[in-house]
Amino acid sequence: MKILVLSFYFRPDLSAGAFRTTALVRALTALAPEAEIKVVTTLPNRYQSFAIDAPEYEVVDGVSITRIALPSHQSGMLDQSKAFLHFARVVLKVVRNDRYDLVYATSSRLMTAVLGSWISMRKSCPLYLDIRDIFVDTVKDVLPRRIAGPIRVFFSLLERRAVARAISVNLVSGGFRDYFASRYPQQRFTFLTNGIDEEFLVVAPTVASPIKTTSPLNVLYAGNLGEGQGMHTILPELARRSIGRVHFTVYGDGGRKSLLLDRLSELKITNVEVRPPVSRAQLIDAYQTADVLFLHLGDYDAFTKVLPSKIFEYAAMGKPIWAGIPGFSAEFVRNEIENVGVFPPGDVDAAIQALDRLVIHDIPRAEFVEKYSRDAICLALATDILAMCHA
């Protein structure tokens, strides 16, 4: 049995897609050690400011991994489109002479799913999709209306071809259910979310710590600094209103980092420190020394359906979570996680009120940690993929 795994990101890159796909491949090899698994991905490129070395080709535990070097690119849509076109051209060359029993593609920006669909059609084999975002839905929010309309129509056609081709589609957020079920009522869907990696499980607290009553609070945000996170829209004013009470440390990079830095400078903010991305080991150390973990999404309709992967590792650390999130993700954390202060994205007044509701101490979240172990989720996903191979 030969399985092609397509993922734009793979370890050692730093992204939810990389961590998820790596755990999935590990689960596939455990369940089907006789299977030939070929991973085609990119050389680490998630953050321009965090370089990680990785071989272009290697075999690990019987899995062949081909990493494609991308041309230099930024986070803009045009640059990303050029980078993906290069990736797609090389992928097609890499798989040209291969035969597969199944193609698995995980996709946040749709086009990896489209590429997987094309390859599965050419190879006359089943396609299994893992959808981590609704790209068609996002386009209407992040692009000007005059160009979003035609682009959305074009990508809707691509989405329809890819989803219709798939033998099964996994959706990482239950918030995606209505969108996909209404458009593809005949499709088979599963809902296996992101999860918590072992690195976070081993440091999860087992007892509650004393409550902190002193100021300032050490508040940490770690992640992308793009339009989707909207940190440039919330953090400068929130920091200004929290001087003396909160010190923010931000680890990340992205297309709106310069705008964030400009606004912090304009307001002469002194209680925010912006640092480049760090390794996971360093990040866990930073999490452990923080008092509160901060999360924010941009105020767009598309983001009412998503479930950010960051929620899972934040929750595992046992820290209070201060989250500007809407819709499904807000409902999820209220139902699943203790000691979370939720507020509408971009609302500074509500954010301060949410901070007031937090109890500043670490607590074990044993039930959540057990329920959302990455290995357990990816084992279920791998089991389903292998079942589709034999369907």
Coordinates of N, CA and C in Angstrom, one line a residue, residues 34-157:
E34 N 3.8 -1.8 7.2 CA 4.1 -2.3 5.8 C 3.8 -1.2 4.7
A35 N 3.1 -0.2 5.1 CA 2.8 0.8 4.1 C 4.0 1.6 3.6
E36 N 4.0 2.0 2.3 CA 5.0 3.0 1.8 C 4.4 4.4 1.9
I37 N 4.9 5.2 2.7 CA 4.4 6.6 2.9 C 5.4 7.6 2.3
K38 N 4.9 8.4 1.5 CA 5.8 9.5 0.9 C 5.2 10.8 1.2
V39 N 6.0 11.6 2.0 CA 5.6 13.0 2.3 C 6.3 13.9 1.4
V40 N 5.5 14.8 0.8 CA 6.0 15.9 0.0 C 5.6 17.2 0.6
T41 N 6.6 18.0 0.9 CA 6.3 19.2 1.7 C 7.3 20.3 1.3
T42 N 7.5 21.3 2.1 CA 8.4 22.4 1.8 C 9.6 22.4 2.8
L43 N 10.7 23.0 2.4 CA 11.7 23.3 3.4 C 11.1 24.3 4.4
P44 N 11.5 24.3 5.7 CA 10.9 25.3 6.6 C 10.8 26.7 6.1
N45 N 9.6 27.3 6.2 CA 9.4 28.6 5.6 C 8.4 29.4 6.4
R46 N 7.9 28.9 7.5 CA 6.7 29.5 8.2 C 7.0 30.9 8.6
Y47 N 8.3 31.1 9.1 CA 8.7 32.5 9.5 C 10.0 32.8 8.9
Q48 N 10.1 34.0 8.2 CA 11.3 34.4 7.6 C 12.4 34.7 8.7
S49 N 11.9 35.0 9.9 CA 12.9 35.4 10.9 C 13.3 34.3 11.8
F50 N 12.8 33.1 11.5 CA 13.2 31.9 12.3 C 13.7 30.8 11.3
A51 N 15.0 30.7 11.1 CA 15.5 29.7 10.1 C 15.8 28.4 10.8
I52 N 15.3 27.3 10.2 CA 15.5 26.0 10.7 C 16.1 25.1 9.6
D53 N 17.2 24.4 9.8 CA 17.8 23.6 8.8 C 17.0 22.2 8.8
A54 N 16.9 21.7 7.6 CA 16.3 20.4 7.3 C 16.7 19.9 6.0
P55 N 17.0 18.6 5.9 CA 17.4 18.1 4.6 C 16.3 18.1 3.5
E56 N 16.7 18.3 2.3 CA 15.7 18.3 1.2 C 15.1 16.9 1.0
Y57 N 15.9 15.9 1.3 CA 15.3 14.5 1.2 C 15.9 13.7 2.3
E58 N 15.0 12.9 3.0 CA 15.5 11.9 4.0 C 14.5 10.8 4.1
V59 N 14.9 9.7 4.7 CA 14.0 8.6 5.1 C 14.0 8.5 6.6
V60 N 12.9 8.6 7.2 CA 12.8 8.5 8.7 C 11.8 7.4 9.0
D61 N 12.2 6.4 9.7 CA 11.3 5.2 10.1 C 10.6 4.7 8.9
G62 N 11.3 4.6 7.8 CA 10.7 4.0 6.6 C 9.8 5.0 5.7
V63 N 9.7 6.2 6.2 CA 8.9 7.3 5.5 C 9.8 8.1 4.7
S64 N 9.6 8.3 3.4 CA 10.4 9.2 2.6 C 9.8 10.6 2.7
I65 N 10.7 11.5 2.9 CA 10.3 12.9 3.0 C 11.0 13.8 2.0
T66 N 10.3 14.4 1.1 CA 10.9 15.3 0.2 C 10.4 16.7 0.5
R67 N 11.4 17.6 0.8 CA 11.1 19.0 1.1 C 11.6 19.9 -0.1
I68 N 10.7 20.7 -0.5 CA 10.9 21.6 -1.7 C 11.3 23.0 -1.2
A69 N 12.4 23.5 -1.8 CA 12.8 24.8 -1.5 C 11.9 25.8 -2.2
L70 N 11.4 26.8 -1.5 CA 10.6 27.8 -2.1 C 11.4 29.1 -2.4
P71 N 11.0 29.8 -3.4 CA 11.6 31.2 -3.6 C 11.3 32.1 -2.5
S72 N 12.1 33.1 -2.2 CA 11.9 34.0 -1.2 C 10.5 34.7 -1.3
H73 N 9.8 34.7 -0.2 CA 8.4 35.3 -0.3 C 8.1 35.9 1.0
Q74 N 7.1 36.8 1.0 CA 6.5 37.4 2.2 C 5.1 36.9 2.4
S75 N 4.4 37.5 3.3 CA 3.1 36.9 3.6 C 1.9 37.4 2.8
G76 N 2.2 38.3 1.8 CA 1.1 38.8 0.9 C 0.6 37.7 0.0
M77 N -0.6 37.9 -0.5 CA -1.3 36.9 -1.3 C -0.5 36.6 -2.6
L78 N 0.0 37.7 -3.2 CA 0.7 37.5 -4.5 C 2.0 36.7 -4.3
D79 N 2.7 37.0 -3.3 CA 3.9 36.3 -3.0 C 3.6 34.8 -2.6
Q80 N 2.6 34.6 -1.8 CA 2.2 33.3 -1.4 C 1.8 32.5 -2.6
S81 N 1.1 33.1 -3.6 CA 0.6 32.4 -4.8 C 1.8 32.0 -5.6
K82 N 2.8 32.8 -5.8 CA 4.0 32.5 -6.5 C 4.7 31.3 -5.9
A83 N 4.8 31.4 -4.5 CA 5.5 30.3 -3.8 C 4.7 29.0 -4.0
F84 N 3.4 29.0 -3.9 CA 2.6 27.8 -4.1 C 2.7 27.2 -5.5
L85 N 2.7 28.1 -6.5 CA 2.8 27.6 -7.9 C 4.2 26.9 -8.1
H86 N 5.2 27.4 -7.5 CA 6.5 26.8 -7.6 C 6.4 25.4 -6.9
F87 N 5.8 25.4 -5.7 CA 5.7 24.1 -4.9 C 4.9 23.1 -5.8
A88 N 3.8 23.5 -6.4 CA 3.0 22.6 -7.1 C 3.7 22.0 -8.3
R89 N 4.5 22.9 -9.0 CA 5.2 22.4 -10.2 C 6.2 21.3 -9.8
V90 N 6.9 21.6 -8.7 CA 7.9 20.6 -8.3 C 7.2 19.3 -7.8
V91 N 6.1 19.5 -7.0 CA 5.4 18.3 -6.5 C 5.0 17.4 -7.7
L92 N 4.5 18.0 -8.8 CA 4.1 17.2 -9.9 C 5.2 16.4 -10.6
K93 N 6.4 17.0 -10.5 CA 7.6 16.3 -11.0 C 8.0 15.2 -10.1
V94 N 7.9 15.4 -8.8 CA 8.4 14.5 -7.8 C 7.5 13.2 -7.9
V95 N 6.2 13.4 -8.1 CA 5.3 12.2 -8.1 C 5.0 11.6 -9.5
R96 N 5.6 12.2 -10.5 CA 5.2 11.9 -11.9 C 5.2 10.4 -12.2
N97 N 6.2 9.7 -11.7 CA 6.3 8.3 -12.1 C 5.8 7.3 -11.0
D98 N 5.2 7.8 -10.0 CA 4.7 7.0 -8.9 C 3.3 6.5 -9.0
R99 N 3.0 5.5 -8.4 CA 1.6 5.0 -8.2 C 1.2 5.0 -6.8
Y100 N 0.0 5.4 -6.5 CA -0.5 5.5 -5.1 C -1.8 4.8 -4.9
D101 N -2.0 4.3 -3.7 CA -3.3 3.7 -3.3 C -4.2 4.8 -2.7
L102 N -3.6 5.9 -2.2 CA -4.4 7.0 -1.7 C -3.6 8.2 -1.6
V103 N -4.2 9.4 -1.9 CA -3.5 10.7 -1.7 C -4.2 11.4 -0.5
Y104 N -3.4 11.8 0.5 CA -3.9 12.5 1.6 C -3.4 14.0 1.5
A105 N -4.2 15.0 1.6 CA -3.8 16.4 1.5 C -4.4 17.1 2.6
T106 N -3.6 17.9 3.4 CA -4.1 18.8 4.4 C -3.9 20.2 4.0
S107 N -4.9 21.0 4.2 CA -5.0 22.3 3.5 C -5.6 23.4 4.4
S108 N -4.9 24.5 4.5 CA -5.5 25.6 5.2 C -5.9 26.7 4.2
R109 N -5.1 26.7 3.1 CA -5.4 27.8 2.1 C -6.0 27.2 0.8
L110 N -6.6 26.0 0.8 CA -7.3 25.4 -0.2 C -6.5 24.7 -1.3
M111 N -5.4 25.4 -1.7 CA -4.7 25.0 -2.9 C -4.0 23.7 -2.8
T112 N -3.5 23.3 -1.6 CA -2.9 22.0 -1.4 C -4.0 20.9 -1.6
A113 N -5.2 21.2 -1.2 CA -6.3 20.3 -1.4 C -6.6 20.1 -2.9
V114 N -6.5 21.3 -3.6 CA -6.7 21.2 -5.1 C -5.6 20.4 -5.8
L115 N -4.4 20.6 -5.3 CA -3.3 19.9 -5.9 C -3.4 18.4 -5.6
G116 N -3.8 18.1 -4.4 CA -4.1 16.7 -4.1 C -5.2 16.0 -4.9
S117 N -6.2 16.8 -5.2 CA -7.3 16.4 -6.0 C -6.8 16.1 -7.5
W118 N -6.0 17.0 -8.0 CA -5.4 16.8 -9.3 C -4.6 15.5 -9.4
I119 N -3.7 15.3 -8.4 CA -2.9 14.2 -8.4 C -3.7 12.9 -8.3
S120 N -4.7 12.9 -7.4 CA -5.5 11.7 -7.2 C -6.2 11.3 -8.5
M121 N -6.7 12.3 -9.2 CA -7.3 12.1 -10.5 C -6.4 11.5 -11.5
R122 N -5.2 12.1 -11.6 CA -4.2 11.6 -12.6 C -3.7 10.1 -12.2
K123 N -3.7 9.8 -10.9 CA -3.2 8.5 -10.5 C -4.4 7.5 -10.3
S124 N -5.6 8.0 -10.5 CA -6.8 7.1 -10.4 C -6.9 6.4 -9.0
C125 N -6.7 7.2 -8.0 CA -6.7 6.7 -6.6 C -7.6 7.6 -5.7
P126 N -8.0 7.1 -4.6 CA -8.9 7.9 -3.7 C -8.1 9.1 -3.1
L127 N -8.9 10.1 -2.8 CA -8.4 11.3 -2.2 C -9.0 11.5 -0.8
Y128 N -8.2 11.8 0.2 CA -8.7 12.0 1.6 C -8.2 13.5 1.9
L129 N -9.1 14.3 2.3 CA -8.8 15.7 2.6 C -8.9 16.0 4.1
D130 N -8.0 16.9 4.5 CA -8.1 17.4 5.9 C -8.1 18.9 5.7
I131 N -9.3 19.5 6.1 CA -9.5 21.0 5.8 C -9.3 21.7 7.1
R132 N -8.4 22.7 7.1 CA -8.1 23.4 8.4 C -8.6 24.9 8.3
D133 N -9.2 25.3 7.2 CA -9.7 26.6 7.1 C -10.6 26.7 5.9
I134 N -11.5 27.7 5.9 CA -12.4 27.9 4.8 C -11.9 29.1 4.0
F135 N -11.0 28.8 3.0 CA -10.4 29.8 2.3 C -11.4 30.7 1.5
V136 N -12.4 30.1 0.9 CA -13.4 30.8 0.1 C -14.1 31.8 1.0
D137 N -14.3 31.4 2.3 CA -15.0 32.3 3.2 C -14.1 33.5 3.7
T138 N -12.8 33.2 3.8 CA -11.9 34.2 4.3 C -11.6 35.3 3.2
V139 N -11.6 34.9 2.0 CA -11.3 35.8 0.9 C -12.2 37.1 0.9
K140 N -13.5 36.8 1.2 CA -14.5 38.0 1.2 C -14.2 39.0 2.3
D141 N -13.5 38.5 3.3 CA -13.3 39.4 4.5 C -12.0 40.1 4.4
V142 N -10.9 39.5 3.8 CA -9.6 40.1 3.8 C -9.2 40.8 2.5
L143 N -10.0 40.7 1.5 CA -9.7 41.4 0.2 C -10.8 42.5 0.0
P144 N -10.4 43.5 -0.8 CA -11.4 44.6 -1.2 C -12.6 43.9 -1.9
R145 N -13.8 44.4 -1.7 CA -15.0 43.8 -2.3 C -14.9 43.7 -3.8
R146 N -14.3 44.7 -4.5 CA -14.3 44.7 -6.0 C -13.5 43.6 -6.5
I147 N -12.5 43.1 -5.8 CA -11.8 41.9 -6.3 C -12.1 40.6 -5.6
A148 N -12.7 40.7 -4.4 CA -13.0 39.5 -3.7 C -14.1 38.7 -4.4
G149 N -15.1 39.4 -5.0 CA -16.2 38.7 -5.6 C -15.7 37.7 -6.7
P150 N -15.0 38.2 -7.7 CA -14.5 37.3 -8.8 C -13.5 36.2 -8.3
I151 N -12.7 36.6 -7.3 CA -11.7 35.6 -6.8 C -12.5 34.5 -6.0
R152 N -13.5 34.9 -5.3 CA -14.3 33.9 -4.5 C -15.0 33.0 -5.4
V153 N -15.5 33.5 -6.5 CA -16.2 32.6 -7.5 C -15.2 31.5 -8.0
F154 N -14.0 32.0 -8.4 CA -13.0 31.1 -8.9 C -12.6 30.1 -7.9
F155 N -12.3 30.5 -6.7 CA -11.9 29.5 -5.7 C -13.0 28.6 -5.2
S156 N -14.3 29.1 -5.3 CA -15.4 28.2 -5.0 C -15.5 27.0 -6.0
L157 N -15.2 27.3 -7.3 CA -15.1 26.2 -8.3 C -14.0 25.2 -7.9

